[in-house]
Amino acid sequence: SGNLVNTATVSAPAGTTDINPANNSATDTDTPVTAFDLAISKTDGVPTYTPGTSTTYSIVVSNNGPSAVVGAAVNDLLPASINSAAWSTFASAGASVATPSGTGSIVNNLVNLVPGASVTFTLVAAVSPSASGNLVNTATVSAPAGTTDVNPANNSASISTPIDVPVVPTDFPEMKIVKTATPNPVTVGSGLTYSLVVSNHSLTTATGVTVVDTLPTGFAYLSASGQNSATISGNILTLYLGTLGKEGSGTDTVMITVMGQVTTAAASTITNTAVVFSDNMDPNANPADFTSSVVTSVVHLLALPPTKYWYLGRTASSVSAKVNVPVVLQSNSNPTDITSSVVTTVVRPLALPPTRCRYLGR
């Protein structure tokens, strides 16, 4: 502590005379200067704030050295949009704070910090219900008088938190439709059921909801259920649903079943597309949101002509019957699975010429 004093002298050799001994000594005195780097940071840990609720700020004051600092002043003057606040502190090793806790703004609260030490302020603020716009809050730390902060640029920290804008109900309902087919694949001649789930994903009631279902070639319409009414013209099935409530109302979703039979006119795959509309839907809505298609694979069966089986006996007259057996095969069967061969060896007896025998007496 104190000044740093250093003196150097020079002396004339013995037996000689220095005509001006007054300049044979020089002294340097250095006055100590305290230098440090105070820093402050501030966070609230949330992307937005909601008026009428609370938000928590974390303020950290630290000393990056090289000297210790005694009596640095910490301030956080709260904006008018904060009705009240309460704060507390935590001091690390080598740090102390004059007022460890309090309410309202933080005003000239003095901290002592050795190099590397810090004090953390935790401030819980009650935001006014009438708050609007960004919530801006600034905290500062100031060096004591007569001292030098080598980096004053980091002595202030501000945070601006946007207000949380609530979701406002849209003017248009958001219609969705999902279509599935059962079974898939389906065999020609079998029944095929289309299931449609129509829903309203908005906070606006949908009115005059209608589904237009374009039935594929090869699908013979039989009936529909789940709608208020239905009409069919050619292959266009129109389903009238009426009103769908806003999302979460319990009346926002309708399930429809369309039943029919697959005919031989169907291709190997058939596609069914349905579109949902409402009287008050957004005219600029994305068609992908209110359209749904499903592709069903169709299995065609192949009827082969009757196959004749002949039963062979030992003579031609023993062929007593022939059996015609109709065989029905799937058109996409593996040929090795529907083909069978048998090889029969026919043994013909050899007819020898008459043999003459002579009988010998005694």
Coordinates of C-alpha atoms in Angstrom, one line a residue:
S1 CA 0.0 0.0 0.0
G2 CA 1.1 3.7 -0.3
N3 CA 3.4 5.2 -2.8
L4 CA 6.1 3.2 -4.6
V5 CA 9.4 5.1 -3.9
N6 CA 12.8 4.1 -5.5
T7 CA 16.1 6.0 -5.2
A8 CA 19.4 5.6 -7.1
T9 CA 22.8 7.3 -6.2
V10 CA 26.2 7.8 -7.7
S11 CA 29.4 8.6 -5.7
A12 CA 32.8 10.0 -6.7
P13 CA 35.8 7.8 -6.2
A14 CA 38.0 8.3 -3.2
G15 CA 40.6 11.1 -3.6
T16 CA 38.5 12.9 -6.2
T17 CA 36.1 15.8 -6.1
D18 CA 32.6 16.0 -7.6
I19 CA 32.0 19.7 -8.2
N20 CA 28.2 19.3 -8.0
P21 CA 27.2 16.5 -5.7
A22 CA 23.6 17.8 -5.6
N23 CA 22.7 15.8 -8.7
N24 CA 24.3 12.5 -7.5
S25 CA 20.9 11.1 -6.3
A26 CA 17.6 10.5 -8.1
T27 CA 14.3 9.3 -6.6
D28 CA 11.1 8.1 -8.4
T29 CA 7.7 8.0 -6.6
D30 CA 4.7 6.2 -8.1
T31 CA 1.3 6.8 -6.7
P32 CA -0.9 3.5 -6.8
V33 CA -3.9 3.5 -9.1
T34 CA -6.6 0.9 -8.7
A35 CA -7.7 -0.6 -12.1
F36 CA -10.3 -3.2 -12.7
D37 CA -13.0 -4.3 -15.2
L38 CA -16.5 -4.3 -13.8
A39 CA -19.1 -6.1 -15.9
I40 CA -22.9 -6.6 -15.6
S41 CA -25.3 -8.9 -17.4
K42 CA -29.1 -9.3 -17.3
T43 CA -31.5 -12.1 -18.5
D44 CA -35.2 -13.0 -18.0
G45 CA -35.3 -16.5 -19.5
V46 CA -38.5 -16.0 -21.5
P47 CA -39.2 -15.0 -25.1
T48 CA -42.3 -12.9 -24.2
Y49 CA -44.2 -11.5 -21.3
T50 CA -47.9 -11.4 -20.4
P51 CA -49.4 -8.3 -18.9
G52 CA -50.8 -8.9 -15.4
T53 CA -48.3 -11.7 -14.6
S54 CA -44.8 -11.7 -13.1
T55 CA -41.4 -12.0 -14.8
T56 CA -38.0 -12.8 -13.1
Y57 CA -34.7 -11.0 -13.9
S58 CA -31.3 -12.4 -13.2
I59 CA -28.6 -9.6 -12.8
V60 CA -24.9 -10.6 -12.4
V61 CA -22.2 -8.1 -11.4
S62 CA -18.6 -9.3 -11.7
N63 CA -15.0 -8.1 -11.5
N64 CA -12.6 -9.2 -14.2
G65 CA -9.6 -7.6 -12.4
P66 CA -6.8 -7.0 -12.1
S67 CA -7.5 -5.1 -8.9
A68 CA -10.1 -5.5 -6.3
V69 CA -12.9 -3.0 -6.2
V70 CA -14.6 -1.6 -3.1
G71 CA -18.0 0.2 -3.2
A72 CA -19.1 -0.3 -6.8
A73 CA -22.7 0.9 -7.2
V74 CA -25.4 -1.3 -8.7
N75 CA -28.6 0.3 -10.0
D76 CA -31.8 -1.1 -11.7
L77 CA -34.5 1.5 -12.0
L78 CA -37.7 -0.3 -13.0
P79 CA -40.0 1.0 -15.8
A80 CA -43.5 2.2 -15.1
S81 CA -45.0 -0.9 -16.6
I82 CA -43.8 -2.9 -13.5
N83 CA -46.1 -2.3 -10.6
S84 CA -43.8 -3.8 -7.9
A85 CA -40.8 -6.0 -7.4
A86 CA -38.8 -7.9 -4.8
W87 CA -35.2 -8.9 -5.0
S88 CA -32.5 -10.9 -3.3
T89 CA -28.8 -11.5 -3.7
F90 CA -26.1 -14.2 -3.7
A91 CA -22.4 -13.3 -3.2
S92 CA -19.7 -15.6 -4.4
A93 CA -16.4 -16.1 -2.5
G94 CA -14.5 -12.8 -2.3
A95 CA -17.7 -10.7 -2.8
S96 CA -20.1 -8.8 -0.5
V97 CA -23.1 -6.6 -0.9
A98 CA -24.3 -3.7 1.3
T99 CA -28.0 -4.5 1.1
P100 CA -28.7 -8.3 0.4
S101 CA -32.4 -7.9 -0.3
G102 CA -35.1 -5.4 -0.8
T103 CA -38.2 -4.3 -2.8
G104 CA -38.8 -2.0 -5.7
S105 CA -35.9 -0.7 -7.8
I106 CA -32.2 -1.4 -6.9
V107 CA -30.7 2.0 -6.1
N108 CA -27.0 2.5 -5.4
N109 CA -26.5 -0.9 -3.7
L110 CA -22.7 -1.1 -3.1
V111 CA -20.7 -4.3 -3.8
N112 CA -17.1 -5.2 -3.0
L113 CA -15.5 -7.6 -5.5
V114 CA -12.0 -9.2 -5.6
P115 CA -10.9 -10.3 -9.1
G116 CA -13.1 -13.1 -10.3
A117 CA -15.9 -12.6 -7.7
S118 CA -19.5 -11.8 -8.5
V119 CA -22.9 -10.9 -6.9
T120 CA -26.1 -12.2 -8.4
F121 CA -29.4 -10.2 -8.0
T122 CA -32.7 -12.1 -8.5
L123 CA -35.5 -9.7 -9.1
V124 CA -39.2 -10.8 -9.4
A125 CA -41.3 -8.1 -11.0
A126 CA -45.1 -7.8 -11.2
V127 CA -46.1 -6.5 -14.6
S128 CA -49.0 -4.1 -14.9
P129 CA -52.2 -5.6 -16.5
S130 CA -52.2 -2.5 -18.8
A131 CA -48.6 -2.9 -20.0
S132 CA -48.1 -2.7 -23.7
G133 CA -45.3 -2.9 -26.2
N134 CA -41.8 -4.3 -25.3
L135 CA -40.9 -4.5 -21.6
V136 CA -37.5 -2.7 -21.4
N137 CA -35.3 -2.9 -18.3
T138 CA -31.7 -1.7 -17.8
A139 CA -29.2 -2.4 -15.0
T140 CA -25.8 -0.6 -14.4
V141 CA -22.7 -0.9 -12.3
S142 CA -20.5 2.1 -11.6
A143 CA -16.8 2.3 -10.4
P144 CA -16.2 4.1 -7.1
A145 CA -15.0 7.7 -7.3
G146 CA -11.2 8.0 -7.8
T147 CA -10.9 4.6 -9.4
T148 CA -10.5 3.5 -13.0
D149 CA -12.6 0.9 -14.9
V150 CA -10.5 -0.2 -17.8
N151 CA -13.5 -1.3 -19.8
P152 CA -16.6 0.8 -19.1
A153 CA -18.4 -0.5 -22.2
N154 CA -19.7 -3.5 -20.3
N155 CA -21.1 -1.6 -17.3
S156 CA -24.7 -1.5 -18.6
A157 CA -27.1 -4.3 -19.5
S158 CA -30.5 -3.9 -21.1
I159 CA -33.2 -6.4 -22.0
S160 CA -36.3 -5.8 -24.2
T161 CA -39.0 -8.5 -23.9
P162 CA -41.8 -8.5 -26.5
I163 CA -45.4 -8.7 -25.2
D164 CA -47.2 -12.0 -25.7
V165 CA -49.9 -11.4 -28.3
P166 CA -52.8 -13.7 -27.7
V167 CA -54.3 -15.7 -30.6
V168 CA -57.2 -13.8 -32.0
P169 CA -60.0 -15.9 -33.6
T170 CA -59.8 -15.8 -37.4
D171 CA -62.6 -14.6 -39.5
F172 CA -62.6 -17.9 -41.4
P173 CA -63.0 -21.5 -40.3
E174 CA -60.0 -23.8 -41.1
M175 CA -61.5 -27.0 -42.7
K176 CA -59.6 -30.3 -42.8
I177 CA -60.5 -33.7 -44.3
V178 CA -58.9 -37.1 -44.1
K179 CA -60.0 -40.1 -46.2
T180 CA -59.1 -43.8 -45.8
A181 CA -60.2 -47.0 -47.6
T182 CA -61.0 -50.5 -46.2
P183 CA -60.0 -53.1 -47.3
N184 CA -56.9 -52.2 -49.3
P185 CA -56.2 -54.1 -51.5
V186 CA -59.8 -55.1 -52.5
T187 CA -61.0 -57.9 -54.7
V188 CA -63.4 -57.3 -57.6
G189 CA -66.9 -58.1 -56.4
S190 CA -66.1 -57.3 -52.8
G191 CA -67.4 -54.4 -50.7
L192 CA -65.2 -51.3 -50.3
T193 CA -65.8 -48.7 -47.5
Y194 CA -64.4 -45.1 -47.6
S195 CA -64.1 -43.4 -44.2
L196 CA -64.0 -39.5 -44.1
V197 CA -63.1 -37.4 -41.0
V198 CA -64.1 -33.8 -41.5
S199 CA -63.0 -31.2 -38.9
N200 CA -62.9 -27.5 -38.1
H201 CA -59.4 -26.4 -36.8
S202 CA -60.3 -22.8 -35.9
L203 CA -62.1 -20.7 -33.3
T204 CA -64.8 -19.8 -35.8
T205 CA -67.9 -21.9 -36.4
A206 CA -68.1 -23.3 -39.9
T207 CA -71.5 -23.0 -41.6
G208 CA -72.9 -24.8 -44.7
V209 CA -70.3 -27.5 -44.6
T210 CA -70.4 -29.7 -47.7
V211 CA -68.2 -32.6 -48.9
V212 CA -67.9 -33.3 -52.7
D213 CA -66.7 -36.9 -53.2
T214 CA -65.6 -37.9 -56.7
L215 CA -66.1 -41.7 -56.8
P216 CA -63.8 -43.7 -59.0
T217 CA -64.8 -45.8 -62.0
G218 CA -65.4 -49.3 -60.9
F219 CA -66.9 -48.3 -57.6
A220 CA -70.7 -48.9 -57.4
Y221 CA -72.1 -46.6 -54.7
L222 CA -74.5 -48.2 -52.2
S223 CA -75.0 -45.9 -49.2
A224 CA -73.5 -43.2 -46.9
S225 CA -73.9 -42.4 -43.2
G226 CA -72.8 -39.7 -40.8
Q227 CA -74.0 -36.7 -42.9
N228 CA -77.3 -34.8 -42.8
S229 CA -78.2 -35.7 -46.3
A230 CA -76.6 -36.9 -49.6
T231 CA -77.2 -36.7 -53.3
I232 CA -75.4 -38.5 -56.2
S233 CA -75.1 -37.5 -59.8
G234 CA -73.1 -39.7 -62.0
N235 CA -69.9 -40.4 -60.0
I236 CA -70.2 -37.2 -57.9
L237 CA -71.4 -37.8 -54.4
T238 CA -72.4 -34.6 -52.4
L239 CA -72.6 -34.9 -48.6
Y240 CA -74.3 -32.1 -46.6
L241 CA -73.0 -31.7 -43.1
G242 CA -74.5 -28.4 -41.9
T243 CA -72.6 -26.6 -39.1
L244 CA -69.3 -27.6 -37.5
G245 CA -68.5 -25.9 -34.2
K246 CA -65.2 -24.2 -33.3
E247 CA -62.3 -26.3 -32.3
G248 CA -62.7 -27.9 -28.9
S249 CA -66.5 -27.4 -28.8
G250 CA -67.3 -31.1 -29.2
T251 CA -69.1 -30.4 -32.4
D252 CA -66.1 -29.6 -34.5
T253 CA -65.6 -33.1 -36.1
V254 CA -67.9 -35.4 -38.2
M255 CA -67.1 -39.0 -39.4
I256 CA -68.7 -40.2 -42.6
T257 CA -68.8 -43.7 -44.1
V258 CA -69.4 -44.3 -47.8
M259 CA -70.0 -47.9 -48.8
G260 CA -70.0 -49.5 -52.2
Q261 CA -68.9 -52.5 -54.3
V262 CA -65.9 -52.9 -56.6
T263 CA -66.9 -53.9 -60.2
T264 CA -65.0 -55.4 -63.1
A265 CA -64.8 -51.9 -64.6
A266 CA -62.2 -50.9 -61.9
A267 CA -58.6 -50.5 -63.0
S268 CA -55.7 -52.1 -61.0
T269 CA -55.8 -49.1 -58.8
I270 CA -58.6 -46.7 -58.1
T271 CA -58.3 -43.2 -56.6
N272 CA -61.0 -41.5 -54.6
T273 CA -60.8 -37.7 -53.9
A274 CA -63.0 -35.7 -51.5
V275 CA -63.1 -31.9 -51.0
V276 CA -64.7 -30.1 -48.1
F277 CA -66.2 -26.6 -48.3
S278 CA -68.1 -24.2 -46.0
D279 CA -70.1 -21.1 -46.7
N280 CA -67.7 -18.9 -44.7
M281 CA -64.3 -20.5 -45.4
D282 CA -61.2 -18.5 -46.5
P283 CA -61.3 -18.0 -50.2
N284 CA -57.5 -18.0 -50.2
A285 CA -57.1 -21.2 -48.2
N286 CA -54.6 -23.8 -49.4
P287 CA -56.5 -26.6 -51.3
A288 CA -54.1 -29.1 -49.8
D289 CA -55.7 -28.4 -46.4
F290 CA -59.3 -29.2 -47.4
T291 CA -58.7 -32.0 -50.0
S292 CA -57.9 -35.7 -49.3
S293 CA -57.3 -38.6 -51.7
V294 CA -56.8 -42.4 -51.2
V295 CA -55.5 -45.0 -53.7
T296 CA -56.8 -48.5 -53.4
S297 CA -55.2 -51.6 -55.1
V298 CA -57.8 -53.8 -57.0
V299 CA -57.3 -57.6 -57.4
H300 CA -59.0 -59.0 -60.5
L301 CA -59.8 -62.7 -60.6
L302 CA -59.2 -64.8 -63.8
A303 CA -61.7 -67.5 -64.7
L304 CA -60.1 -70.3 -66.8
P305 CA -62.2 -72.6 -69.1
P306 CA -63.2 -76.0 -67.7
T307 CA -60.3 -78.5 -67.4
K308 CA -61.0 -82.1 -68.5
Y309 CA -59.5 -85.1 -66.7
W310 CA -59.6 -88.6 -68.3
Y311 CA -59.3 -91.8 -66.4
L312 CA -57.6 -94.6 -68.3
G313 CA -58.2 -98.3 -67.7
R314 CA -56.6 -101.4 -69.2
T315 CA -58.8 -101.3 -72.4
A316 CA -60.6 -98.6 -74.3
S317 CA -63.9 -99.9 -73.1
S318 CA -62.9 -99.3 -69.5
V319 CA -62.9 -95.4 -70.0
S320 CA -66.0 -94.9 -68.0
A321 CA -66.1 -91.1 -67.3
K322 CA -64.7 -87.7 -67.8
V323 CA -64.8 -84.9 -65.2
N324 CA -65.1 -81.2 -66.1
V325 CA -63.6 -79.1 -63.2
P326 CA -63.9 -75.3 -63.5
V327 CA -60.7 -73.6 -62.0
V328 CA -60.8 -69.9 -60.9
L329 CA -57.3 -68.3 -60.7
Q330 CA -56.1 -64.9 -59.5
S331 CA -54.9 -62.8 -62.5
N332 CA -51.6 -62.0 -60.8
S333 CA -50.9 -65.6 -59.6
N334 CA -47.4 -67.0 -60.1
P335 CA -47.5 -69.5 -63.1
T336 CA -45.4 -72.0 -61.1
D337 CA -48.1 -72.0 -58.4
I338 CA -51.0 -72.8 -60.8
T339 CA -49.3 -75.3 -63.2
S340 CA -48.8 -79.0 -62.6
S341 CA -47.5 -81.8 -64.9
V342 CA -47.4 -85.6 -64.6
V343 CA -45.7 -88.1 -66.9
T344 CA -47.2 -91.6 -67.2
T345 CA -45.4 -94.5 -68.7
V346 CA -47.7 -96.9 -70.7
V347 CA -46.5 -100.6 -70.9
R348 CA -47.8 -102.4 -73.9
P349 CA -47.6 -106.3 -73.8
L350 CA -45.7 -108.0 -76.6
A351 CA -47.8 -110.5 -78.7
L352 CA -45.7 -113.6 -79.6
P353 CA -46.5 -115.9 -82.6
P354 CA -48.2 -119.2 -81.8
T355 CA -45.9 -121.9 -80.5
R356 CA -46.1 -125.5 -81.7
C357 CA -45.4 -128.3 -79.3
R358 CA -44.8 -131.9 -80.2
Y359 CA -45.6 -134.7 -77.8
L360 CA -43.3 -137.7 -77.8
G361 CA -44.3 -141.1 -76.8
R362 CA -42.2 -143.6 -75.0

